[in-house]
PDB file of C-alpha atoms in Angstrom:
ATOM      1  CA  MET A  94       6.620 -26.294  26.923  1.00 54.00           C
ATOM      2  CA  GLY A  95       6.328 -29.725  25.562  1.00 78.00           C
ATOM      3  CA  MET A  96       5.023 -28.928  22.422  1.00 78.00           C
ATOM      4  CA  LEU A  97       7.679 -26.315  21.791  1.00 78.00           C
ATOM      5  CA  ARG A  98      10.304 -28.718  22.685  1.00 82.00           C
ATOM      6  CA  GLU A  99       8.592 -31.078  20.333  1.00 82.00           C
ATOM      7  CA  ILE A 100       8.873 -28.838  17.417  1.00 79.00           C
ATOM      8  CA  SER A 101      12.143 -27.734  17.889  1.00 82.00           C
ATOM      9  CA  GLU A 102      13.573 -31.479  17.915  1.00 84.00           C
ATOM     10  CA  ARG A 103      11.436 -32.188  15.003  1.00 79.00           C
ATOM     11  CA  LEU A 104      12.928 -28.972  13.167  1.00 81.00           C
ATOM     12  CA  GLN A 105      16.552 -30.053  14.164  1.00 86.00           C
ATOM     13  CA  ALA A 106      15.965 -33.768  13.100  1.00 84.00           C
ATOM     14  CA  LYS A 107      14.706 -32.457   9.615  1.00 80.00           C
ATOM     15  CA  VAL A 108      17.888 -30.135   9.105  1.00 84.00           C
ATOM     16  CA  ARG A 109      20.060 -32.838  10.153  1.00 89.00           C
ATOM     17  CA  GLN A 110      18.279 -35.308   7.006  1.00 84.00           C
ATOM     18  CA  LYS A 111      18.724 -32.219   4.958  1.00 85.00           C
ATOM     19  CA  LYS A 112      14.580 -32.258   4.856  1.00 79.00           C
ATOM     20  CA  TYR A 113      14.237 -28.499   4.439  1.00 81.00           C
ATOM     21  CA  ARG A 114      13.816 -25.802   1.642  1.00 81.00           C
ATOM     22  CA  LEU A 115      14.298 -22.081   1.754  1.00 83.00           C
ATOM     23  CA  THR A 116      11.967 -19.472   0.178  1.00 83.00           C
ATOM     24  CA  PHE A 117      12.909 -17.142  -2.768  1.00 87.00           C
ATOM     25  CA  HIS A 118      12.519 -14.709  -0.263  1.00 84.00           C
ATOM     26  CA  ALA A 119      14.719 -16.189   2.382  1.00 85.00           C
ATOM     27  CA  GLU A 120      17.274 -17.083  -0.293  1.00 88.00           C
ATOM     28  CA  ARG A 121      17.473 -12.975  -0.915  1.00 87.00           C
ATOM     29  CA  GLU A 122      17.591 -12.319   2.707  1.00 86.00           C
ATOM     30  CA  ARG A 123      20.264 -14.794   3.291  1.00 87.00           C
ATOM     31  CA  GLU A 124      22.484 -13.261   0.351  1.00 89.00           C
ATOM     32  CA  ALA A 125      22.018  -9.695   1.898  1.00 86.00           C
ATOM     33  CA  ASP A 126      23.183 -10.873   5.538  1.00 85.00           C
ATOM     34  CA  LEU A 127      25.708 -12.992   3.803  1.00 89.00           C
ATOM     35  CA  ILE A 128      24.789 -15.928   5.815  1.00 89.00           C
ATOM     36  CA  THR A 129      25.718 -19.334   4.720  1.00 92.00           C
ATOM     37  CA  GLN A 130      23.440 -22.606   4.534  1.00 90.00           C
ATOM     38  CA  GLN A 131      25.903 -24.022   6.672  1.00 93.00           C
ATOM     39  CA  GLU A 132      25.427 -20.974   9.242  1.00 91.00           C
ATOM     40  CA  ILE A 133      21.535 -21.395   8.874  1.00 89.00           C
ATOM     41  CA  GLU A 134      22.072 -25.246  10.004  1.00 91.00           C
ATOM     42  CA  GLU A 135      24.428 -24.540  12.866  1.00 93.00           C
ATOM     43  CA  ALA A 136      21.937 -21.815  14.393  1.00 90.00           C
ATOM     44  CA  VAL A 137      18.977 -24.742  13.989  1.00 89.00           C
ATOM     45  CA  LEU A 138      21.098 -27.201  15.344  1.00 93.00           C
ATOM     46  CA  SER A 139      23.060 -25.602  18.197  1.00 88.00           C
ATOM     47  CA  GLY A 140      21.923 -26.363  21.585  1.00 84.00           C
ATOM     48  CA  GLN A 141      20.917 -22.937  22.265  1.00 84.00           C
ATOM     49  CA  CYS A 142      18.405 -22.784  19.494  1.00 86.00           C
ATOM     50  CA  GLU A 143      14.856 -21.647  20.996  1.00 87.00           C
ATOM     51  CA  ILE A 144      11.161 -21.032  20.043  1.00 87.00           C
ATOM     52  CA  ILE A 145      10.648 -17.299  20.881  1.00 86.00           C
ATOM     53  CA  GLU A 146       7.240 -16.710  19.695  1.00 86.00           C
ATOM     54  CA  ASP A 147       4.323 -19.164  19.049  1.00 84.00           C
ATOM     55  CA  TYR A 148       1.773 -18.522  16.704  1.00 83.00           C
ATOM     56  CA  PRO A 149      -0.944 -21.242  16.381  1.00 83.00           C
ATOM     57  CA  ALA A 150      -3.402 -19.040  14.632  1.00 87.00           C
ATOM     58  CA  ASP A 151      -1.424 -18.212  11.836  1.00 82.00           C
ATOM     59  CA  PRO A 152      -3.554 -18.297   8.753  1.00 82.00           C
ATOM     60  CA  ARG A 153      -1.226 -20.472   6.859  1.00 76.00           C
ATOM     61  CA  GLY A 154      -1.112 -22.660   9.940  1.00 75.00           C
ATOM     62  CA  HIS A 155       0.741 -22.909  13.263  1.00 76.00           C
ATOM     63  CA  SER A 156       3.782 -21.154  13.015  1.00 79.00           C
ATOM     64  CA  CYS A 157       6.764 -19.964  15.631  1.00 79.00           C
ATOM     65  CA  LEU A 158       9.494 -17.823  15.474  1.00 83.00           C
ATOM     66  CA  ILE A 159      12.896 -19.392  16.445  1.00 84.00           C
ATOM     67  CA  LEU A 160      16.283 -18.108  17.408  1.00 85.00           C
ATOM     68  CA  GLY A 161      19.446 -20.034  16.900  1.00 86.00           C
ATOM     69  CA  ILE A 162      22.946 -19.212  17.669  1.00 86.00           C
ATOM     70  CA  THR A 163      25.923 -20.207  15.022  1.00 87.00           C
ATOM     71  CA  TRP A 164      29.334 -21.804  16.517  1.00 88.00           C
ATOM     72  CA  ALA A 165      30.340 -18.429  15.743  1.00 86.00           C
ATOM     73  CA  GLY A 166      28.209 -16.442  17.788  1.00 86.00           C
ATOM     74  CA  LEU A 167      25.836 -15.242  14.873  1.00 85.00           C
ATOM     75  CA  LEU A 168      22.379 -14.676  15.844  1.00 87.00           C
ATOM     76  CA  ILE A 169      19.762 -15.940  13.117  1.00 85.00           C
ATOM     77  CA  HIS A 170      16.200 -16.091  13.661  1.00 84.00           C
ATOM     78  CA  MET A 171      13.492 -17.599  11.176  1.00 84.00           C
ATOM     79  CA  VAL A 172       9.673 -18.061  11.307  1.00 80.00           C
ATOM     80  CA  CYS A 173       8.803 -21.638  10.912  1.00 76.00           C
ATOM     81  CA  GLY A 174       5.717 -23.090   9.570  1.00 69.00           C
ATOM     82  CA  HIS A 175       3.448 -25.847   8.847  1.00 61.00           C
ATOM     83  CA  LEU A 176       3.651 -26.983  12.503  1.00 53.00           C
ATOM     84  CA  SER A 177      -0.004 -27.855  12.885  1.00 48.00           C
ATOM     85  CA  GLU A 178       0.681 -30.504   9.879  1.00 49.00           C
ATOM     86  CA  GLY A 179       3.483 -32.140  11.597  1.00 45.00           C
ATOM     87  CA  GLY A 180       6.175 -30.513   9.508  1.00 47.00           C
ATOM     88  CA  VAL A 181       8.125 -27.497   9.390  1.00 53.00           C
ATOM     89  CA  SER A 182       8.663 -24.300   7.000  1.00 54.00           C
ATOM     90  CA  CYS A 183      10.695 -21.254   8.041  1.00 53.00           C
ATOM     91  CA  ASP A 184      11.599 -17.642   6.923  1.00 52.00           C
ATOM     92  CA  TYR A 185      14.866 -17.792   6.486  1.00 49.00           C
ATOM     93  CA  ASP A 186      12.228 -20.212   5.441  1.00 42.00           C
ATOM     94  CA  LEU A 187      13.226 -23.691   6.091  1.00 44.00           C
ATOM     95  CA  SER A 188      10.737 -26.263   5.672  1.00 39.00           C
ATOM     96  CA  ALA A 189      10.767 -29.826   6.735  1.00 36.00           C
ATOM     97  CA  ARG A 190       8.441 -32.908   6.795  1.00 32.00           C
ATOM     98  CA  SER A 191       7.945 -35.126  10.056  1.00 35.00           C
ATOM     99  CA  ARG A 192       7.583 -38.855   9.912  1.00 39.00           C
ATOM    100  CA  ALA A 193       4.318 -38.360  10.749  1.00 37.00           C
ATOM    101  CA  VAL A 194       3.416 -35.972   7.563  1.00 35.00           C
ATOM    102  CA  ASP A 195       5.376 -38.536   5.211  1.00 41.00           C
ATOM    103  CA  GLN A 196       3.072 -41.322   6.655  1.00 46.00           C
ATOM    104  CA  LEU A 197       0.301 -38.989   5.918  1.00 40.00           C
ATOM    105  CA  ALA A 198       1.508 -38.235   2.266  1.00 39.00           C
ATOM    106  CA  ASP A 199       2.203 -41.846   1.541  1.00 45.00           C
ATOM    107  CA  GLN A 200      -1.420 -42.293   2.553  1.00 47.00           C
ATOM    108  CA  LYS A 201      -2.894 -39.595   0.635  1.00 41.00           C
ATOM    109  CA  GLY A 202      -0.645 -39.723  -2.359  1.00 36.00           C
ATOM    110  CA  ALA A 203       0.960 -36.084  -2.238  1.00 41.00           C
ATOM    111  CA  GLU A 204       3.339 -34.836   0.297  1.00 48.00           C
ATOM    112  CA  LEU A 205       3.290 -31.634   2.209  1.00 53.00           C
ATOM    113  CA  MET A 206       6.246 -30.344   0.658  1.00 68.00           C
ATOM    114  CA  ASP A 207       4.597 -30.552  -3.028  1.00 78.00           C
ATOM    115  CA  ARG A 208       2.527 -27.388  -1.534  1.00 82.00           C
ATOM    116  CA  CYS A 209       3.422 -23.827  -1.434  1.00 85.00           C
ATOM    117  CA  TYR A 210       3.833 -22.529   2.153  1.00 81.00           C
ATOM    118  CA  PHE A 211       2.332 -19.230   1.379  1.00 84.00           C
ATOM    119  CA  CYS A 212      -0.581 -19.907  -1.037  1.00 86.00           C
ATOM    120  CA  ARG A 213      -0.918 -23.652  -0.945  1.00 84.00           C
ATOM    121  CA  GLY A 214      -0.500 -23.786  -4.373  1.00 91.00           C
ATOM    122  CA  LYS A 215       1.134 -27.052  -6.062  1.00 92.00           C
ATOM    123  CA  VAL A 216       5.025 -27.173  -6.294  1.00 91.00           C
ATOM    124  CA  GLU A 217       6.894 -28.735  -9.130  1.00 94.00           C
ATOM    125  CA  LYS A 218      10.441 -29.295  -9.573  1.00 95.00           C
ATOM    126  CA  ARG A 219      12.235 -26.711 -12.037  1.00 96.00           C
ATOM    127  CA  ALA A 220      15.696 -25.523 -13.160  1.00 96.00           C
ATOM    128  CA  ILE A 221      16.100 -21.905 -13.152  1.00 96.00           C
ATOM    129  CA  ARG A 222      18.883 -19.321 -13.798  1.00 95.00           C
ATOM    130  CA  HIS A 223      19.419 -17.670 -10.342  1.00 95.00           C
ATOM    131  CA  VAL A 224      21.317 -14.136  -9.873  1.00 94.00           C
ATOM    132  CA  HIS A 225      23.119 -14.229  -6.569  1.00 93.00           C
ATOM    133  CA  GLN A 226      24.662 -11.410  -4.885  1.00 92.00           C
ATOM    134  CA  TRP A 227      27.206 -11.865  -2.269  1.00 91.00           C
ATOM    135  CA  GLY A 228      28.469  -8.589  -0.976  1.00 91.00           C
ATOM    136  CA  GLU A 229      29.344  -6.489  -3.690  1.00 88.00           C
ATOM    137  CA  ARG A 230      30.163  -9.726  -6.092  1.00 89.00           C
ATOM    138  CA  VAL A 231      27.230 -10.974  -8.382  1.00 91.00           C
ATOM    139  CA  PHE A 232      27.291 -14.386  -9.631  1.00 92.00           C
ATOM    140  CA  ILE A 233      24.722 -16.343 -12.281  1.00 93.00           C
ATOM    141  CA  PHE A 234      23.802 -19.856 -11.555  1.00 95.00           C
ATOM    142  CA  LYS A 235      22.152 -22.057 -14.590  1.00 94.00           C
ATOM    143  CA  ASN A 236      20.315 -24.845 -14.067  1.00 95.00           C
ATOM    144  CA  VAL A 237      19.797 -24.358 -10.334  1.00 96.00           C
ATOM    145  CA  PRO A 238      17.373 -27.002  -9.190  1.00 96.00           C
ATOM    146  CA  THR A 239      14.321 -25.676  -7.591  1.00 94.00           C
ATOM    147  CA  GLU A 240      10.644 -25.968  -6.600  1.00 92.00           C
ATOM    148  CA  VAL A 241       8.375 -23.576  -7.885  1.00 94.00           C
ATOM    149  CA  CYS A 242       4.666 -22.853  -7.008  1.00 93.00           C
ATOM    150  CA  THR A 243       2.443 -23.287 -10.216  1.00 95.00           C
ATOM    151  CA  GLN A 244      -0.136 -20.796  -8.636  1.00 94.00           C
ATOM    152  CA  CYS A 245       1.970 -17.725  -6.969  1.00 94.00           C
ATOM    153  CA  GLY A 246       5.097 -18.426  -8.305  1.00 93.00           C
ATOM    154  CA  GLU A 247       7.209 -18.577  -4.903  1.00 91.00           C
ATOM    155  CA  THR A 248      10.431 -20.472  -5.484  1.00 93.00           C
ATOM    156  CA  TYR A 249      12.035 -23.084  -3.261  1.00 90.00           C
ATOM    157  CA  PHE A 250      15.929 -23.833  -2.865  1.00 91.00           C
ATOM    158  CA  GLY A 251      16.882 -27.429  -1.538  1.00 89.00           C
ATOM    159  CA  PRO A 252      20.147 -27.655   0.886  1.00 90.00           C
ATOM    160  CA  GLU A 253      21.772 -29.213  -1.891  1.00 92.00           C
ATOM    161  CA  ALA A 254      21.652 -26.337  -4.152  1.00 94.00           C
ATOM    162  CA  LEU A 255      22.549 -24.005  -1.250  1.00 93.00           C
ATOM    163  CA  GLU A 256      25.572 -25.824  -0.411  1.00 94.00           C
ATOM    164  CA  LYS A 257      26.906 -25.579  -3.939  1.00 94.00           C
ATOM    165  CA  MET A 258      26.310 -21.915  -4.508  1.00 95.00           C
ATOM    166  CA  ASP A 259      27.978 -21.308  -1.110  1.00 94.00           C
ATOM    167  CA  LYS A 260      30.736 -22.993  -2.317  1.00 94.00           C
ATOM    168  CA  VAL A 261      31.063 -20.933  -5.307  1.00 94.00           C
ATOM    169  CA  VAL A 262      30.578 -17.597  -3.526  1.00 93.00           C
ATOM    170  CA  THR A 263      32.792 -18.505  -0.588  1.00 92.00           C
ATOM    171  CA  GLY A 264      35.602 -20.261  -2.615  1.00 90.00           C
ATOM    172  CA  ILE A 265      35.296 -18.556  -6.102  1.00 79.00           C
ATOM    173  CA  PRO A 266      36.161 -21.493  -8.404  1.00 82.00           C
ATOM    174  CA  GLU A 267      37.002 -20.975 -12.192  1.00 86.00           C
ATOM    175  CA  PRO A 268      33.598 -20.062 -13.673  1.00 88.00           C
ATOM    176  CA  GLU A 269      32.209 -21.942 -16.625  1.00 88.00           C
ATOM    177  CA  GLU A 270      31.462 -18.731 -18.619  1.00 89.00           C
ATOM    178  CA  VAL A 271      31.625 -15.053 -18.102  1.00 89.00           C
ATOM    179  CA  THR A 272      28.951 -12.673 -18.808  1.00 87.00           C
ATOM    180  CA  GLN A 273      29.174  -9.053 -19.233  1.00 88.00           C
ATOM    181  CA  VAL A 274      26.223  -7.421 -17.302  1.00 84.00           C
ATOM    182  CA  PRO A 275      25.486  -3.430 -17.924  1.00 86.00           C
ATOM    183  CA  VAL A 276      25.553  -1.195 -14.689  1.00 82.00           C
ATOM    184  CA  TYR A 277      23.176   1.658 -14.839  1.00 89.00           C
ATOM    185  CA  SER A 278      23.159   4.431 -12.243  1.00 82.00           C
ATOM    186  CA  LEU A 279      19.565   6.062 -12.099  1.00 85.00           C
TER     187      LEU A 279
END
């Protein structure tokens, strides 16, 4: 149980430090479930967050399934990986680096977060256009700072971008511009 507690504490520390990211898949799941970035952080940081399954033989590296509970009682589960390398990535894909990984990155000149969780391809910073669906409403965000895998195309969203998008969809400020979008029924 000691190793699982250490993994859980490392994940919580990285969430507090905002050193994590969501994959595009996780962002779509979050949108569909109407879960805010704040709720994901609450679930990870709650005293009731626990590792419910451990996957040390995961082909992408050691991973685990965690279950957290928000302050409002919402249950959120996440598959977290990169555990054998000392960092963490999850699906509601939170990925975070540990101090050991940061030190290793300094020594080797490359950071674990510069690699794709899925294919290990190189990840580059890019500003993208992101269509965000929140319930029945659709939002288009321009110049969203992300990281994109050059090999498989997986897109990662950092906590700052997620927080800004959540403020828009939950507060609905005046948009920068309005675009008409045609809707078709098939």
